[in-house]
Coordinates of N, CA, C and O in Angstrom, one line a residue:
X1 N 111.1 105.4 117.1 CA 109.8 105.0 116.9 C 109.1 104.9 118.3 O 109.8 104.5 119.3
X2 N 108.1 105.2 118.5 CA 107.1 104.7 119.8 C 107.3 103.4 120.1 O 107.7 103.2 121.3
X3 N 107.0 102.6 119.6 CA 106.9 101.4 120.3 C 108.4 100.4 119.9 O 108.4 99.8 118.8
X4 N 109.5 100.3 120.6 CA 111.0 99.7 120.7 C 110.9 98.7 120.2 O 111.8 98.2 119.4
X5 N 109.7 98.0 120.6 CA 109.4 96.4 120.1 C 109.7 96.8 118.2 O 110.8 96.8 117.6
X6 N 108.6 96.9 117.7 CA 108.5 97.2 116.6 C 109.5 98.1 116.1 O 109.4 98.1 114.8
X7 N 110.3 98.7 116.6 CA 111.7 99.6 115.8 C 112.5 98.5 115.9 O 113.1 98.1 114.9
X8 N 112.7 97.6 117.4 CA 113.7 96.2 116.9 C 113.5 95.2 116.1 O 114.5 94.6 115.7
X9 N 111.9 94.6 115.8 CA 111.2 93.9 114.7 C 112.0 94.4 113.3 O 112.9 93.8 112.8
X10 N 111.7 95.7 112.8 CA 112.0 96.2 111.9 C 114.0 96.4 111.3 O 114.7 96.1 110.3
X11 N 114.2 96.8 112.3 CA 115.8 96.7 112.1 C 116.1 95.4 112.0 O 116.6 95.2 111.0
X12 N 115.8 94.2 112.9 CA 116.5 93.3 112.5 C 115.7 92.6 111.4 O 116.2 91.6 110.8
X13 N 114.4 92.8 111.1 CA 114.3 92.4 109.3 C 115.5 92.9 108.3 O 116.0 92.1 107.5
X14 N 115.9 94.0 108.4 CA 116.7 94.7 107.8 C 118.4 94.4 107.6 O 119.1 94.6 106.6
X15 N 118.7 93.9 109.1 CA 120.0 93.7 109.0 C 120.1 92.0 108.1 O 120.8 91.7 107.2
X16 N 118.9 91.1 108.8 CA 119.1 89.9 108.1 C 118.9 90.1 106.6 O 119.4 89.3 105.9
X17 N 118.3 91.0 106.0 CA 118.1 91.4 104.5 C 119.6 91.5 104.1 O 120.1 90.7 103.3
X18 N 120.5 92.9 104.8 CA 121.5 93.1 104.3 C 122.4 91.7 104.4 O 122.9 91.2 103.4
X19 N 122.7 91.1 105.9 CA 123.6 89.5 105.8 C 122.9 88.8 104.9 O 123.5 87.7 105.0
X20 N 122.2 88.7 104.3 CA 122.0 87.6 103.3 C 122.4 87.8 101.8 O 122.7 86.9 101.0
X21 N 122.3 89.2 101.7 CA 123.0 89.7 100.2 C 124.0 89.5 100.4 O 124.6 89.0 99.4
X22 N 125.3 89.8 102.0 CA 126.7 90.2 102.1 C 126.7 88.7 101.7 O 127.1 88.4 100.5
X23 N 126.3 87.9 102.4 CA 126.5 86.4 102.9 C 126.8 85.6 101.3 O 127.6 84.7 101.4
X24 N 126.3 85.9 99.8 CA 125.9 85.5 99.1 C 127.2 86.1 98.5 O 128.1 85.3 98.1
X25 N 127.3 87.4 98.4 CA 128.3 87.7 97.9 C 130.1 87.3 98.5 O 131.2 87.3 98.0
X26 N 129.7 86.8 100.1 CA 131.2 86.0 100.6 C 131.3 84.9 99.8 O 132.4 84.5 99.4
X27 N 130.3 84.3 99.5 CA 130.0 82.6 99.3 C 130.6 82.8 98.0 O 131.0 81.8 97.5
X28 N 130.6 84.0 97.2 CA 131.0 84.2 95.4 C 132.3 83.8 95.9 O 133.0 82.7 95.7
X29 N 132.8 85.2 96.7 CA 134.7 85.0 97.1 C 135.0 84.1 97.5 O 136.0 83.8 96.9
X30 N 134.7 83.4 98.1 CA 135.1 82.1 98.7 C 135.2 80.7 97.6 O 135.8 79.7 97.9
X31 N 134.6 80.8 96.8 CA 134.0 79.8 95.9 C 135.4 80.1 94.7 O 136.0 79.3 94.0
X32 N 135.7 81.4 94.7 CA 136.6 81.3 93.7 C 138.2 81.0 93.6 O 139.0 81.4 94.4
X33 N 138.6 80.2 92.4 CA 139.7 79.2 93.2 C 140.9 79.8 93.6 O 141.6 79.4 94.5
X34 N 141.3 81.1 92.6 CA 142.2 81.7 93.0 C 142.4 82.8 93.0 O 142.4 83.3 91.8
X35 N 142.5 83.5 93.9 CA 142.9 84.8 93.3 C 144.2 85.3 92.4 O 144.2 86.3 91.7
X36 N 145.1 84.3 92.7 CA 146.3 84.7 91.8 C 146.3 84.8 90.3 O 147.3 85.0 89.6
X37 N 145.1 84.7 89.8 CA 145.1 84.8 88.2 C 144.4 86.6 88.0 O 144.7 87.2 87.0
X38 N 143.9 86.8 88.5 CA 143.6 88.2 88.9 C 144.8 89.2 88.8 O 146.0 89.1 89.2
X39 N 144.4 90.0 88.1 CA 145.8 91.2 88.0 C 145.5 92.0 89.4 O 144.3 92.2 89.9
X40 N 146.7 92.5 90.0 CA 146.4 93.1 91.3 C 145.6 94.2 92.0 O 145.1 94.4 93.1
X41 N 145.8 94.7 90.7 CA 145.0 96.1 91.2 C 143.1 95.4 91.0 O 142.1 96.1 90.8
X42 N 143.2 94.0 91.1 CA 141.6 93.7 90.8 C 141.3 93.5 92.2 O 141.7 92.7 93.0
X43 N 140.3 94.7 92.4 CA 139.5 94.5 93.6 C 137.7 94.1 93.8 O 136.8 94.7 93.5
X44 N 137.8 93.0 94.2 CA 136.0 92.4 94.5 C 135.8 93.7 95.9 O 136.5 94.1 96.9
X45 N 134.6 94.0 95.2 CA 134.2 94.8 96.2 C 132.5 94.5 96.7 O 131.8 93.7 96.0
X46 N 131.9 95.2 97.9 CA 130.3 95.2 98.1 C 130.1 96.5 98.9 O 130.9 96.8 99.8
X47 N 129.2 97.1 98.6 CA 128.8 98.1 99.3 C 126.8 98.5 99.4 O 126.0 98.7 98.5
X48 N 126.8 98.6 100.5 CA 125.4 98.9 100.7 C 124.8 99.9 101.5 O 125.4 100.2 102.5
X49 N 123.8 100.6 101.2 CA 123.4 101.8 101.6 C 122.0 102.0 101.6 O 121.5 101.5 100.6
X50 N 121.3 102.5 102.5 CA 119.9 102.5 102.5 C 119.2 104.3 102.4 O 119.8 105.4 102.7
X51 N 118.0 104.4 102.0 CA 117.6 105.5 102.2 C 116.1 105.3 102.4 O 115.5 104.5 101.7
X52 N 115.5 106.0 103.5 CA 114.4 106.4 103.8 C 113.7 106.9 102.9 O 114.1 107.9 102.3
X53 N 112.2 106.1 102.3 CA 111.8 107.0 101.2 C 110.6 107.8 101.3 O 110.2 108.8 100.7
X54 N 110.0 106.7 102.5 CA 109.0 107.5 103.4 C 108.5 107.0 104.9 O 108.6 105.8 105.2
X55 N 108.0 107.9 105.7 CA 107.8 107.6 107.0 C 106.5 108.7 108.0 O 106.4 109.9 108.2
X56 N 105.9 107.6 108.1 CA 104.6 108.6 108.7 C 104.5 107.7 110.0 O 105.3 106.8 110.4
X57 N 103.0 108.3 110.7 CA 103.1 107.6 112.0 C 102.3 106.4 111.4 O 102.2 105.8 112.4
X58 N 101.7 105.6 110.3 CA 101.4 105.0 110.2 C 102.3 103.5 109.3 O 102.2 102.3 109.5
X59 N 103.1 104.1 108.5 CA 104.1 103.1 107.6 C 105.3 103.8 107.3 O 105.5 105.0 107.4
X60 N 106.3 102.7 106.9 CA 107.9 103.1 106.9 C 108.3 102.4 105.7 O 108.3 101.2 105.6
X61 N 108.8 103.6 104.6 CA 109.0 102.9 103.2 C 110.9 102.8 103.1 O 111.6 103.8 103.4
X62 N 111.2 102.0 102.9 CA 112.7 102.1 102.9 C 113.2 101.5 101.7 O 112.4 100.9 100.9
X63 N 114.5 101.6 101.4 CA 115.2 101.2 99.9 C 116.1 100.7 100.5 O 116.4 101.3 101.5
X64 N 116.7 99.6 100.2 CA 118.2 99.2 100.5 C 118.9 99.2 98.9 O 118.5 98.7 97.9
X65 N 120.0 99.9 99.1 CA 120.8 99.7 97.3 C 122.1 99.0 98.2 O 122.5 99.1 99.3
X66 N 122.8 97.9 96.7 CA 123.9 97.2 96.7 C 124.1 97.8 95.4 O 123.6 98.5 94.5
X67 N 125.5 97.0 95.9 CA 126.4 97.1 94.2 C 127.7 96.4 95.2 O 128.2 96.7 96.3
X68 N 128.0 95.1 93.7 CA 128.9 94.6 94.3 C 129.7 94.3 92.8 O 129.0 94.0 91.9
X69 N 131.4 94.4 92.6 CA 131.6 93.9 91.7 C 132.5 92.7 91.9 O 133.4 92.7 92.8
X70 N 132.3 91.7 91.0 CA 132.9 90.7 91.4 C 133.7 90.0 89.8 O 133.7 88.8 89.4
X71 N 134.3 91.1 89.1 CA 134.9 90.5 88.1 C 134.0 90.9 86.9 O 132.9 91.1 87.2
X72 N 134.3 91.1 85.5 CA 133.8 90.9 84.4 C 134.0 92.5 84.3 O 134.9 93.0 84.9
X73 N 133.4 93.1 83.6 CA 133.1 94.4 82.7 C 132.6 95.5 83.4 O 132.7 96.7 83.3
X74 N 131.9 94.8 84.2 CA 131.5 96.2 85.5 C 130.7 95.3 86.5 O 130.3 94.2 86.4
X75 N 130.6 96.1 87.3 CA 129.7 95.7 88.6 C 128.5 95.8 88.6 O 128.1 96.8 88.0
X76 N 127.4 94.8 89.3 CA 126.5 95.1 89.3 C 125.6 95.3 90.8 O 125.8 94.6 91.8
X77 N 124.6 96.3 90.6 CA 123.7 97.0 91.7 C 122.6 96.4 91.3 O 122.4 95.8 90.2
X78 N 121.7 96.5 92.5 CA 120.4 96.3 92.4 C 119.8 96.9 93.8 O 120.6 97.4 94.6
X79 N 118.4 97.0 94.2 CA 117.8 98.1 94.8 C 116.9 96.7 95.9 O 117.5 95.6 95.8
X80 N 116.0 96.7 96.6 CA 115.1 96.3 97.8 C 114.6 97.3 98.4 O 115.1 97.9 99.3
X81 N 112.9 97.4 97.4 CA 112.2 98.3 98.7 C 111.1 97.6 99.3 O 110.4 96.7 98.7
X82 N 111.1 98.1 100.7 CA 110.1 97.5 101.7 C 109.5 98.6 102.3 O 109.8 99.7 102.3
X83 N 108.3 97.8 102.7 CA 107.0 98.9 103.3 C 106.5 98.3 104.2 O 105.6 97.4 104.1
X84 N 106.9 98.7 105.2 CA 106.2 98.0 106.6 C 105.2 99.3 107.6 O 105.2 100.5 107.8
X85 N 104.3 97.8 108.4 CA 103.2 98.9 108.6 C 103.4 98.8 110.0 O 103.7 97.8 110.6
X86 N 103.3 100.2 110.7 CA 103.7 100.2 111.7 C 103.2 100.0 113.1 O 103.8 100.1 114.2
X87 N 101.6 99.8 112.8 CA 101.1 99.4 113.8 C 101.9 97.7 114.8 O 101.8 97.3 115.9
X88 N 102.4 97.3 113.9 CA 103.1 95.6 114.1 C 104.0 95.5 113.4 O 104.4 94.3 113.2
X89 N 104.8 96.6 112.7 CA 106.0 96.4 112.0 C 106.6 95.0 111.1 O 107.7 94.5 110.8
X90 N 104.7 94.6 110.8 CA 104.8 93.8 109.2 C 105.0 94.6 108.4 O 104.7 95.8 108.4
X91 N 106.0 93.5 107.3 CA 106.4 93.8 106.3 C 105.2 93.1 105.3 O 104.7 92.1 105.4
X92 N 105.1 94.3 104.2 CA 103.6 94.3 103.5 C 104.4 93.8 102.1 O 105.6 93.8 101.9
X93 N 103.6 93.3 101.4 CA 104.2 93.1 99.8 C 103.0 94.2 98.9 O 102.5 95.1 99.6
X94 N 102.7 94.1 97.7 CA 102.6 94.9 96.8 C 101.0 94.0 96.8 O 100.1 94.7 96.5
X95 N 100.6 93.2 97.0 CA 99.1 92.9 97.0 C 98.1 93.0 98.2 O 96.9 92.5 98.2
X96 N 98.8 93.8 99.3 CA 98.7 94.3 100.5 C 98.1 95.5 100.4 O 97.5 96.1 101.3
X97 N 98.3 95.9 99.1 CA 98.1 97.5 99.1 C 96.9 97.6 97.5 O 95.9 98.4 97.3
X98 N 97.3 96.5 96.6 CA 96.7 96.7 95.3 C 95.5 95.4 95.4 O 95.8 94.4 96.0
X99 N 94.5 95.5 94.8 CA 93.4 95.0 94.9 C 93.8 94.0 93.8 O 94.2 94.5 92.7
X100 N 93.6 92.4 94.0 CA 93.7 91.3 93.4 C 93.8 91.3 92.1 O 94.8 90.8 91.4
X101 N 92.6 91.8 91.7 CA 91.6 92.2 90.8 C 92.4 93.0 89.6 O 92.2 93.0 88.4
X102 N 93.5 94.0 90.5 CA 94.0 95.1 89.4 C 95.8 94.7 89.3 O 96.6 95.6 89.5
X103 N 96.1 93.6 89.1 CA 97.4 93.5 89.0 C 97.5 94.0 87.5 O 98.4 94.9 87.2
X104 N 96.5 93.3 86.7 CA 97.0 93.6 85.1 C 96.9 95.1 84.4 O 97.3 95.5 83.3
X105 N 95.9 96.0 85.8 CA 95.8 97.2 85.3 C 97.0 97.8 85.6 O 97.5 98.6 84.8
X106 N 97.7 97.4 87.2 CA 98.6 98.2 87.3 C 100.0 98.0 86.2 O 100.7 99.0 86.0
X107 N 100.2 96.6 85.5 CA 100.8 96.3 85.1 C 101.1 97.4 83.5 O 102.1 98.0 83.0
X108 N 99.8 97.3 83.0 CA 99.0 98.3 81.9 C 99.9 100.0 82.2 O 100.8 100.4 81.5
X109 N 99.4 100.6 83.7 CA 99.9 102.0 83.8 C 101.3 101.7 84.1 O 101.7 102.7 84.7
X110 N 102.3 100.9 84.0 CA 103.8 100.4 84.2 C 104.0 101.0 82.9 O 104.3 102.2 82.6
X111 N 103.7 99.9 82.1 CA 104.2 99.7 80.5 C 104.2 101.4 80.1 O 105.3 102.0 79.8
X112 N 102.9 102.0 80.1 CA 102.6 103.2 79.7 C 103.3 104.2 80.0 O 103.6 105.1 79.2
X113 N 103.9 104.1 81.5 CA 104.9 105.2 82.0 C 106.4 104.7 81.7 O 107.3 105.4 82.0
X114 N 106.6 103.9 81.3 CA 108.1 103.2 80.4 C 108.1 104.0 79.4 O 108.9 104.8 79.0
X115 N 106.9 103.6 78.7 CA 107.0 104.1 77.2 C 107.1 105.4 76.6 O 107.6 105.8 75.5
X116 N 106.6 106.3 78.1 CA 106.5 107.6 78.0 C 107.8 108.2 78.6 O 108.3 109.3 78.2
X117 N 108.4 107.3 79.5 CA 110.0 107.9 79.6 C 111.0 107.5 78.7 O 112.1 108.1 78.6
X118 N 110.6 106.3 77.9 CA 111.5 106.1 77.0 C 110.9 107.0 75.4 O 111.6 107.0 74.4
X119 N 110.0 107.4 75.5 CA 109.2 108.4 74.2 C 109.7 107.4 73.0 O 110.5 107.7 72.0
X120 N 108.7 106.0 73.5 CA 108.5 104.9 72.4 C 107.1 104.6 72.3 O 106.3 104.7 73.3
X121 N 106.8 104.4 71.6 CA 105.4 103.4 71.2 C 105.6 101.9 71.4 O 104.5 101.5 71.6
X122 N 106.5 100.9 71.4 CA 106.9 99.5 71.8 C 108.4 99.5 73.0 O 109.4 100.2 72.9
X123 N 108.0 98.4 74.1 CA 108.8 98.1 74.7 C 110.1 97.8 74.2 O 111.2 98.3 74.5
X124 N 109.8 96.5 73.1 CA 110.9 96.2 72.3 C 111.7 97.1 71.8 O 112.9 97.3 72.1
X125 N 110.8 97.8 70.6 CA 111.8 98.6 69.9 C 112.6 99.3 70.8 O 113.8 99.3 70.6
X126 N 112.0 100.1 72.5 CA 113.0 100.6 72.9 C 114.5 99.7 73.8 O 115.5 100.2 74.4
X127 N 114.1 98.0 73.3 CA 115.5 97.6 74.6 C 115.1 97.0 74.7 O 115.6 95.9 74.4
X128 N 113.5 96.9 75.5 CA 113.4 96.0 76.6 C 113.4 94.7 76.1 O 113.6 94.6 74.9
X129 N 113.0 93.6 77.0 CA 113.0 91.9 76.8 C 111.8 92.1 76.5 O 111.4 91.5 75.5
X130 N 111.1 92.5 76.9 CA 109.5 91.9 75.8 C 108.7 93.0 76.0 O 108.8 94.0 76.7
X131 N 107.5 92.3 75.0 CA 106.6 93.9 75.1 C 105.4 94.4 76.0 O 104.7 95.3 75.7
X132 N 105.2 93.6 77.3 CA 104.9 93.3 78.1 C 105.3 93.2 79.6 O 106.0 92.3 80.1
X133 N 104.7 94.3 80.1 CA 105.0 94.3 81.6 C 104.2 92.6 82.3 O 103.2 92.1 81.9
X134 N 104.8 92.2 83.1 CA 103.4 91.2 83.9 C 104.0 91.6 85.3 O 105.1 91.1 85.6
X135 N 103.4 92.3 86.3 CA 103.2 92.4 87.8 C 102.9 91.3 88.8 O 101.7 91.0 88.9
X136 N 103.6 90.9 89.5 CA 102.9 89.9 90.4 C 102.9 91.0 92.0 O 103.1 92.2 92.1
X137 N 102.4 89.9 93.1 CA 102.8 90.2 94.2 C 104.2 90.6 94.8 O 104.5 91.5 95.6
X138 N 104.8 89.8 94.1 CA 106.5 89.9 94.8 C 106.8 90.7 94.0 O 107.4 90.1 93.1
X139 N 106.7 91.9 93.6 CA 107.0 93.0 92.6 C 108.1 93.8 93.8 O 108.1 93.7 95.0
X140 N 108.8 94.3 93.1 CA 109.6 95.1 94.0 C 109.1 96.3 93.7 O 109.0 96.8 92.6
X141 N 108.7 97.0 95.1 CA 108.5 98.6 94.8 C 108.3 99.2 96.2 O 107.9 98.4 97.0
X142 N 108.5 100.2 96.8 CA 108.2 101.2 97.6 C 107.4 102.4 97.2 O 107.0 102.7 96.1
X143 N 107.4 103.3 98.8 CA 106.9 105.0 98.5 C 107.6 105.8 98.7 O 108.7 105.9 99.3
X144 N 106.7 106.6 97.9 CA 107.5 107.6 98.3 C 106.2 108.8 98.7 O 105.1 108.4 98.9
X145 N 106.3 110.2 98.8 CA 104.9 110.8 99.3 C 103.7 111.2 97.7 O 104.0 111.9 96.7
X146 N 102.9 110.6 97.9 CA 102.2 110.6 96.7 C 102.3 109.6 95.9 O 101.4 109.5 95.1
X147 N 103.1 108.7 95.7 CA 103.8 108.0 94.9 C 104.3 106.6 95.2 O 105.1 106.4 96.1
X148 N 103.7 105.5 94.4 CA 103.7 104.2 94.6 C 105.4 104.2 93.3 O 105.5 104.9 92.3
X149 N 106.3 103.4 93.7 CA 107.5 103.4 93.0 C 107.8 102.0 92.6 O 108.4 101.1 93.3
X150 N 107.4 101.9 91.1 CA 107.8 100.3 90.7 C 108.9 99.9 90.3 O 108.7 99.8 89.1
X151 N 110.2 99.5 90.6 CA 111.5 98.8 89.9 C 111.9 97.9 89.6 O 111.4 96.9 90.1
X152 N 112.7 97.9 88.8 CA 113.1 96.9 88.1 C 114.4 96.6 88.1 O 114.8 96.8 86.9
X153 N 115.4 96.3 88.8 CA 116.7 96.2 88.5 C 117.8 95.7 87.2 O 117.4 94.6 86.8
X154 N 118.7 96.0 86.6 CA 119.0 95.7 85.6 C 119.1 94.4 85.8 O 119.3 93.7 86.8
X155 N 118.8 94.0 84.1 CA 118.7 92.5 83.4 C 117.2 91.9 83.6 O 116.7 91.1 82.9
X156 N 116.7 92.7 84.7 CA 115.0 92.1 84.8 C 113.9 92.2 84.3 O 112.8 91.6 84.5
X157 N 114.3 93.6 83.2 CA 113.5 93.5 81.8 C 114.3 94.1 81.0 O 114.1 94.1 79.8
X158 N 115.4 94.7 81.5 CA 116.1 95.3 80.3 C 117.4 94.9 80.3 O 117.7 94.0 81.2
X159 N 118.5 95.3 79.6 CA 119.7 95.5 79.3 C 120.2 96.3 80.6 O 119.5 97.2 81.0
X160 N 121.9 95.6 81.4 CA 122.2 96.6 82.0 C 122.3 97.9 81.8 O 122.4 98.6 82.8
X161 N 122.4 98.6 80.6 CA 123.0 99.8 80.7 C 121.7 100.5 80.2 O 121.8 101.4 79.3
X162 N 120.3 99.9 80.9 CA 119.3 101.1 80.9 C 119.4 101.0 82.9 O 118.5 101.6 83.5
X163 N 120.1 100.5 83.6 CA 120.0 100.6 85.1 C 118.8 100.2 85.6 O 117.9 99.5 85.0
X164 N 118.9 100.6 86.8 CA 117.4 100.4 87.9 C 116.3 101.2 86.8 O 116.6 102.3 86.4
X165 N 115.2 100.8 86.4 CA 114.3 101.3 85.7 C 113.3 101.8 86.9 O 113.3 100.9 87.7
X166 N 112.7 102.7 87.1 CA 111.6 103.3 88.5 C 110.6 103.8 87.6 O 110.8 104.5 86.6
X167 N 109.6 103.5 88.1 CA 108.1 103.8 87.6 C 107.9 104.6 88.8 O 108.3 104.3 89.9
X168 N 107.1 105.9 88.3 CA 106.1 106.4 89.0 C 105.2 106.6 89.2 O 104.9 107.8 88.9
X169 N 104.2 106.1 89.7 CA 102.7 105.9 89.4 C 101.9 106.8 90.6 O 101.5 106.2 91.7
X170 N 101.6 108.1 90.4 CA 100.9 109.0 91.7 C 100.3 108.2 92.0 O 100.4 107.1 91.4
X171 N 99.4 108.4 93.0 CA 98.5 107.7 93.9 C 97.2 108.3 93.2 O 96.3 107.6 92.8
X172 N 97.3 109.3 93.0 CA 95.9 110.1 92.5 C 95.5 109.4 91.0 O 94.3 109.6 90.6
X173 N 96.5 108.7 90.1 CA 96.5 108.1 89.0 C 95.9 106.8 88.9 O 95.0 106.4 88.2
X174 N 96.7 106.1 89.9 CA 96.4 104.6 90.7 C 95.1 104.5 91.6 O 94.8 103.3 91.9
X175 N 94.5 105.4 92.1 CA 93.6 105.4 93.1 C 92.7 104.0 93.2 O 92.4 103.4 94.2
X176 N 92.5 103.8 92.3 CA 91.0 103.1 91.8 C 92.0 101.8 92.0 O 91.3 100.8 91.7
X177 N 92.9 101.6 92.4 CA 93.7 100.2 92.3 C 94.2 100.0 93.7 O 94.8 99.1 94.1
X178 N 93.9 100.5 93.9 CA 94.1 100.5 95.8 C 93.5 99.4 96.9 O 92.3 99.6 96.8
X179 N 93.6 98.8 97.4 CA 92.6 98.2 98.3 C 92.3 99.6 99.3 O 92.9 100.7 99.3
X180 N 90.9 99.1 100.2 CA 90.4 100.3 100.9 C 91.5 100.5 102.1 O 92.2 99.6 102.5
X181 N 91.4 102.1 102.6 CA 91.5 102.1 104.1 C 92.8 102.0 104.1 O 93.1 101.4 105.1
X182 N 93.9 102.3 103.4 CA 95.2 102.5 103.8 C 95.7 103.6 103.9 O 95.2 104.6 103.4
X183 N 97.0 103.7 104.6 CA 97.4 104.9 105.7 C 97.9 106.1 104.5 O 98.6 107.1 104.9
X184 N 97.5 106.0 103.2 CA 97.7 106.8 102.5 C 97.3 107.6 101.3 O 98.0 108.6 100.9

């Protein structure tokens, strides 16, 4: 990056993101009383990996994915995307970019692109926990180019074995839900 300051702001937002998931998942291990009831070949595992999903000279969209299993029927993953702006390498949330005013619209073009990847007419009927998207601020989502990306990790509206659920909502679709004057 140009400015060192703001590429070390940014990294160490990132690494304290990743120690607090690891940190969480030591605290599981540690908390558990024995391992000896465990058949051997049972391994607790954590793994984390990030990918770049976008980067201009103005903002830096990034994903962090986990998956850790810690016992039961399978392991579970979950996703963290962040959008930070790079003039000051704040980290932005999702009402930073969408106008107050349009949470329930964006909420509306969610449900619609669910329904259209699940080729349902009802949330329910397809799985989900209710028939109803509701969006806040703290929404998890990143970019990507053209493309505002909404997720959902499993259990957070659905059943694990529909996974990370990803909305894609163009920009050219969403326009009108935008606040003004951003770097994209």
């Amino acid at each position: 990056m140009k400015d060192e300051n703001i590429q070390k702001k940014i990294n160490l937002f990132l690494e304290n993101q990743f120690l607090q998931v690891l940190q969480t998942y030591e605290e599981f291990i540690a908390d558990s009383e024995s391992f000896e009831e465990y058949p051997a070949d049972w391994i607790f595992s954590f793994e984390a990996s990030f990918k770049t999903s976008y980067l201009s000279n103005d903002f830096l969209s990034i994903v962090l994915d986990y998956y850790e299993f810690t016992g039961g029927a399978h392991g579970n993953y979950f996703s963290q995307g962040f959008y930070f702006r790079l003039s000051d390498g704040q980290l932005r949330q999702l009402n930073d970019i969408i106008k107050e005013t349009q949470f329930e619209n964006l909420s509306l073009f969610c449900e619609q692109e669910i329904l259209k990847q699940l080729n349902t007419n009802s949330l329910i009927d397809a799985g989900l926990f209710e028939e109803e998207i509701h969006l806040n601020s703290e929404q998890d989502f990143y970019i990507k180019l053209n493309y505002l990306i909404i997720q959902f990790d499993p259990y957070k509206i659905a059943p694990y074995s529909f996974g990370i659920i990803e909305v894609e909502l163009s920009f050219e679709r969403i326009k009108n839900l935008f606040k003004p004057k951003l770097p994209f």
